Structures are given as structure tokens and as C-alpha cells.
């Protein structure tokens, strides 16, 4: 069905899954040209752009997807993009729509916490950081970062407690 975006999208996804990203991109673009509202093609194109470090292109595609679908992977990528571009309030909003990814990822949780702090939502940041202190297998660097962010959020007693739990031989970065 050459006039429908679904076939092109499926082909683009199959090519991407087989590592043929350069071949997948124009096929996904063809699907979008047929139906600009077909969010599946836009999502896949945005994800490929993100993987290729073409973050502005990815954000442009994925912002369109976010308007059409509440896809959590899209929200996670847009949260990271907005965090990296120092749009912290927008980052925090996108992180809130990608809770599953944030809960499963220490780096995303750290970014979310910092975005909350920088957008003036210290209480929400402290709650997120408290959740993180209960995670198993945090390495000392992650513990240090959590303590630092707790201090940034004004939760000094909690920060001291996390700092105190660091191994004695943990270096004090200046």
C-alpha cells in the first residue's frame, strides 16, 4: 500500500533493528511525508536521531510525537534534551511523564532531581532523592551526587547523613 505510512514505518523499524540506520531514516521520512500525523514513524525517526547524537532533530520530531501520543520513551528523551539545554522546568515536566524510566535509571533520577531543584521544586527533589537513597548497589560517586543534590535542595541533615555513609577512603572532590 504505497499511499499508507504503516508499510514504510515497518520497513524503517526493521532496517533500524538490523543496524541499517542510514537506510531506515529516508524510509521513515517517506512515511511522515505521506501522513505527518503518523506518530509511530516520527517516534522512530526521533529515536534514531537521538542515537546518532542529532539531538535538535530528535527533539523536533519527538515534540511532535508528544503532542500526539503519551509515549514514555519520547518523554524520557525530551526530558534529557531539555535538561541538557538547561530548560529545567520543561525537563521536570517531561520526566514526570516518564516515571517508569526515571524509576529504573539512576542517571535519569539524578537529572530529574536536579531539574526539580533548578525549577524551584525542592520538596519534590528531596522526595526523589530520598527514594534514591534506598536503591541497592549505589556506588560511592552516586551516593556523593545524591548528598550534594540534597544539600542543593536545602535538606542539609539528609545530605550530611548520606555524606557520612560514604566509604572512609572516598576522595573529597574539590
Tab-separated table of C-alpha atoms in Angstrom:
chain	number	residue	atom	x	y	z
A	1	UNK	CA	0.000	0.000	0.000
A	2	UNK	CA	2.259	2.797	-1.260
A	3	UNK	CA	-0.116	5.526	-0.065
A	4	UNK	CA	-0.129	4.417	3.588
A	5	UNK	CA	2.630	5.196	6.120
A	6	UNK	CA	2.391	1.897	8.004
A	7	UNK	CA	4.363	-0.185	5.496
A	8	UNK	CA	7.176	2.342	5.241
A	9	UNK	CA	7.277	2.654	9.018
A	10	UNK	CA	7.510	-1.106	9.474
A	11	UNK	CA	10.281	-1.299	6.910
A	12	UNK	CA	12.147	1.570	8.600
A	13	UNK	CA	11.858	-0.074	12.010
A	14	UNK	CA	13.049	-3.422	10.626
A	15	UNK	CA	16.061	-1.769	8.994
A	16	UNK	CA	16.919	0.098	12.204
A	17	UNK	CA	16.669	-3.089	14.256
A	18	UNK	CA	19.112	-4.699	11.847
A	19	UNK	CA	21.591	-1.855	12.291
A	20	UNK	CA	20.843	-0.198	8.947
A	21	UNK	CA	20.047	3.215	10.380
A	22	UNK	CA	21.191	5.198	7.334
A	23	UNK	CA	18.754	3.197	5.184
A	24	UNK	CA	15.939	3.438	7.754
A	25	UNK	CA	15.877	7.230	8.026
A	26	UNK	CA	14.713	8.117	4.484
A	27	UNK	CA	12.081	5.385	4.632
A	28	UNK	CA	10.700	6.770	7.904
A	29	UNK	CA	10.785	10.261	6.376
A	30	UNK	CA	8.737	8.894	3.460
A	31	UNK	CA	6.128	7.575	5.913
A	32	UNK	CA	5.944	11.017	7.551
A	33	UNK	CA	5.583	12.732	4.180
A	34	UNK	CA	2.568	10.517	3.457
A	35	UNK	CA	0.934	11.215	6.832
A	36	UNK	CA	2.586	13.859	9.063
A	37	UNK	CA	0.316	12.840	11.954
A	38	UNK	CA	1.514	9.212	11.946
A	39	UNK	CA	3.342	9.414	15.266
A	40	UNK	CA	4.924	5.943	15.159
A	41	UNK	CA	7.157	6.961	12.238
A	42	UNK	CA	8.047	10.256	13.934
A	43	UNK	CA	8.882	8.468	17.180
A	44	UNK	CA	11.189	6.016	15.450
A	45	UNK	CA	12.863	8.770	13.446
A	46	UNK	CA	13.346	10.827	16.609
A	47	UNK	CA	14.843	7.865	18.452
A	48	UNK	CA	17.267	7.219	15.579
A	49	UNK	CA	18.240	10.899	15.504
A	50	UNK	CA	18.863	10.721	19.268
A	51	UNK	CA	21.076	7.646	18.848
A	52	UNK	CA	23.041	9.474	16.158
A	53	UNK	CA	23.545	12.429	18.552
A	54	UNK	CA	21.414	14.685	16.323
A	55	UNK	CA	19.619	15.918	19.397
A	56	UNK	CA	17.955	19.010	17.944
A	57	UNK	CA	16.488	16.935	15.095
A	58	UNK	CA	15.369	14.325	17.611
A	59	UNK	CA	13.737	16.953	19.831
A	60	UNK	CA	11.897	18.472	16.866
A	61	UNK	CA	10.432	15.084	15.849
A	62	UNK	CA	9.714	13.938	19.378
A	63	UNK	CA	7.998	17.180	20.393
A	64	UNK	CA	5.513	16.459	17.613
A	65	UNK	CA	5.061	12.912	18.933
A	66	UNK	CA	4.490	14.193	22.470
A	67	UNK	CA	1.553	16.219	21.147
A	68	UNK	CA	0.038	13.125	19.526
A	69	UNK	CA	0.842	10.332	21.999
A	70	UNK	CA	1.771	9.975	25.682
A	71	UNK	CA	4.715	7.701	24.799
A	72	UNK	CA	7.022	7.393	27.819
A	73	UNK	CA	10.204	6.770	25.800
A	74	UNK	CA	9.585	10.022	23.947
A	75	UNK	CA	9.042	11.900	27.199
A	76	UNK	CA	12.259	10.457	28.616
A	77	UNK	CA	14.312	11.605	25.626
A	78	UNK	CA	12.668	15.049	25.618
A	79	UNK	CA	13.369	15.349	29.345
A	80	UNK	CA	17.050	14.626	28.749
A	81	UNK	CA	17.189	17.083	25.846
A	82	UNK	CA	15.564	19.861	27.871
A	83	UNK	CA	17.872	19.126	30.804
A	84	UNK	CA	20.949	19.321	28.561
A	85	UNK	CA	19.729	22.625	27.090
A	86	UNK	CA	19.066	23.987	30.605
A	87	UNK	CA	15.287	24.168	30.233
A	88	UNK	CA	14.802	22.665	33.669
A	89	UNK	CA	11.087	23.298	34.152
A	90	UNK	CA	10.293	21.595	30.844
A	91	UNK	CA	12.694	18.773	31.706
A	92	UNK	CA	10.918	18.179	35.018
A	93	UNK	CA	7.557	18.095	33.246
A	94	UNK	CA	8.768	15.511	30.738
A	95	UNK	CA	10.445	13.437	33.488
A	96	UNK	CA	7.109	13.357	35.337
A	97	UNK	CA	5.543	11.741	32.259
A	98	UNK	CA	8.277	9.085	32.095
A	99	UNK	CA	8.143	7.803	35.672
A	100	UNK	CA	8.896	4.179	34.773
A	101	UNK	CA	12.139	5.101	33.009
A	102	UNK	CA	13.138	7.538	35.747
A	103	UNK	CA	12.489	4.974	38.476
A	104	UNK	CA	14.647	2.383	36.686
A	105	UNK	CA	17.568	4.693	35.884
A	106	UNK	CA	19.856	6.335	38.406
A	107	UNK	CA	21.215	8.838	35.830
A	108	UNK	CA	17.663	9.874	34.840
A	109	UNK	CA	16.679	10.131	38.511
A	110	UNK	CA	19.684	12.382	39.138
A	111	UNK	CA	18.775	14.594	36.180
A	112	UNK	CA	15.161	14.722	37.344
A	113	UNK	CA	16.225	15.720	40.853
A	114	UNK	CA	18.494	18.464	39.558
A	115	UNK	CA	15.800	19.723	37.170
A	116	UNK	CA	13.337	19.875	40.063
A	117	UNK	CA	15.830	21.839	42.176
A	118	UNK	CA	16.662	24.272	39.385
A	119	UNK	CA	12.972	24.857	38.692
A	120	UNK	CA	12.270	25.692	42.342
A	121	UNK	CA	10.628	22.420	43.372
A	122	UNK	CA	12.932	21.467	46.245
A	123	UNK	CA	10.340	19.378	48.113
A	124	UNK	CA	9.753	17.170	45.063
A	125	UNK	CA	13.522	16.898	44.537
A	126	UNK	CA	14.090	15.812	48.144
A	127	UNK	CA	11.373	13.176	47.783
A	128	UNK	CA	13.060	11.842	44.624
A	129	UNK	CA	16.489	11.874	46.267
A	130	UNK	CA	15.116	10.111	49.369
A	131	UNK	CA	13.796	7.378	47.075
A	132	UNK	CA	17.209	7.064	45.502
A	133	UNK	CA	18.991	6.627	48.849
A	134	UNK	CA	17.078	3.358	49.294
A	135	UNK	CA	18.272	1.889	45.984
A	136	UNK	CA	20.610	-1.087	46.272
A	137	UNK	CA	24.069	-1.031	44.737
A	138	UNK	CA	24.608	2.712	44.596
A	139	UNK	CA	28.271	3.361	44.007
A	140	UNK	CA	30.096	5.967	46.109
A	141	UNK	CA	30.081	8.516	43.285
A	142	UNK	CA	26.291	8.215	43.007
A	143	UNK	CA	25.945	8.496	46.792
A	144	UNK	CA	28.110	11.617	46.743
A	145	UNK	CA	25.982	13.159	43.968
A	146	UNK	CA	22.758	12.396	45.866
A	147	UNK	CA	24.196	14.011	49.004
A	148	UNK	CA	25.313	17.038	47.011
A	149	UNK	CA	21.863	17.450	45.452
A	150	UNK	CA	20.204	17.076	48.864
A	151	UNK	CA	22.376	19.963	50.018
A	152	UNK	CA	21.400	21.970	46.925
A	153	UNK	CA	17.745	21.339	47.807
A	154	UNK	CA	18.315	22.626	51.345
A	155	UNK	CA	17.943	19.211	53.019
A	156	UNK	CA	21.212	19.596	54.921
A	157	UNK	CA	20.629	16.959	57.612
A	158	UNK	CA	19.786	14.362	54.976
A	159	UNK	CA	22.801	15.424	52.922
A	160	UNK	CA	25.110	15.011	55.927
A	161	UNK	CA	23.669	11.564	56.607
A	162	UNK	CA	24.367	10.441	53.011
A	163	UNK	CA	27.837	12.045	53.038
A	164	UNK	CA	28.565	10.231	56.320
A	165	UNK	CA	27.651	6.885	54.750
A	166	UNK	CA	30.371	7.225	52.095
A	167	UNK	CA	33.362	4.913	52.470
A	168	UNK	CA	36.169	6.435	54.551
A	169	UNK	CA	38.577	6.267	51.638
A	170	UNK	CA	36.225	8.103	49.240
A	171	UNK	CA	38.170	11.091	47.901
A	172	UNK	CA	36.806	14.520	48.633
A	173	UNK	CA	36.471	16.186	45.224
A	174	UNK	CA	37.278	19.882	45.485
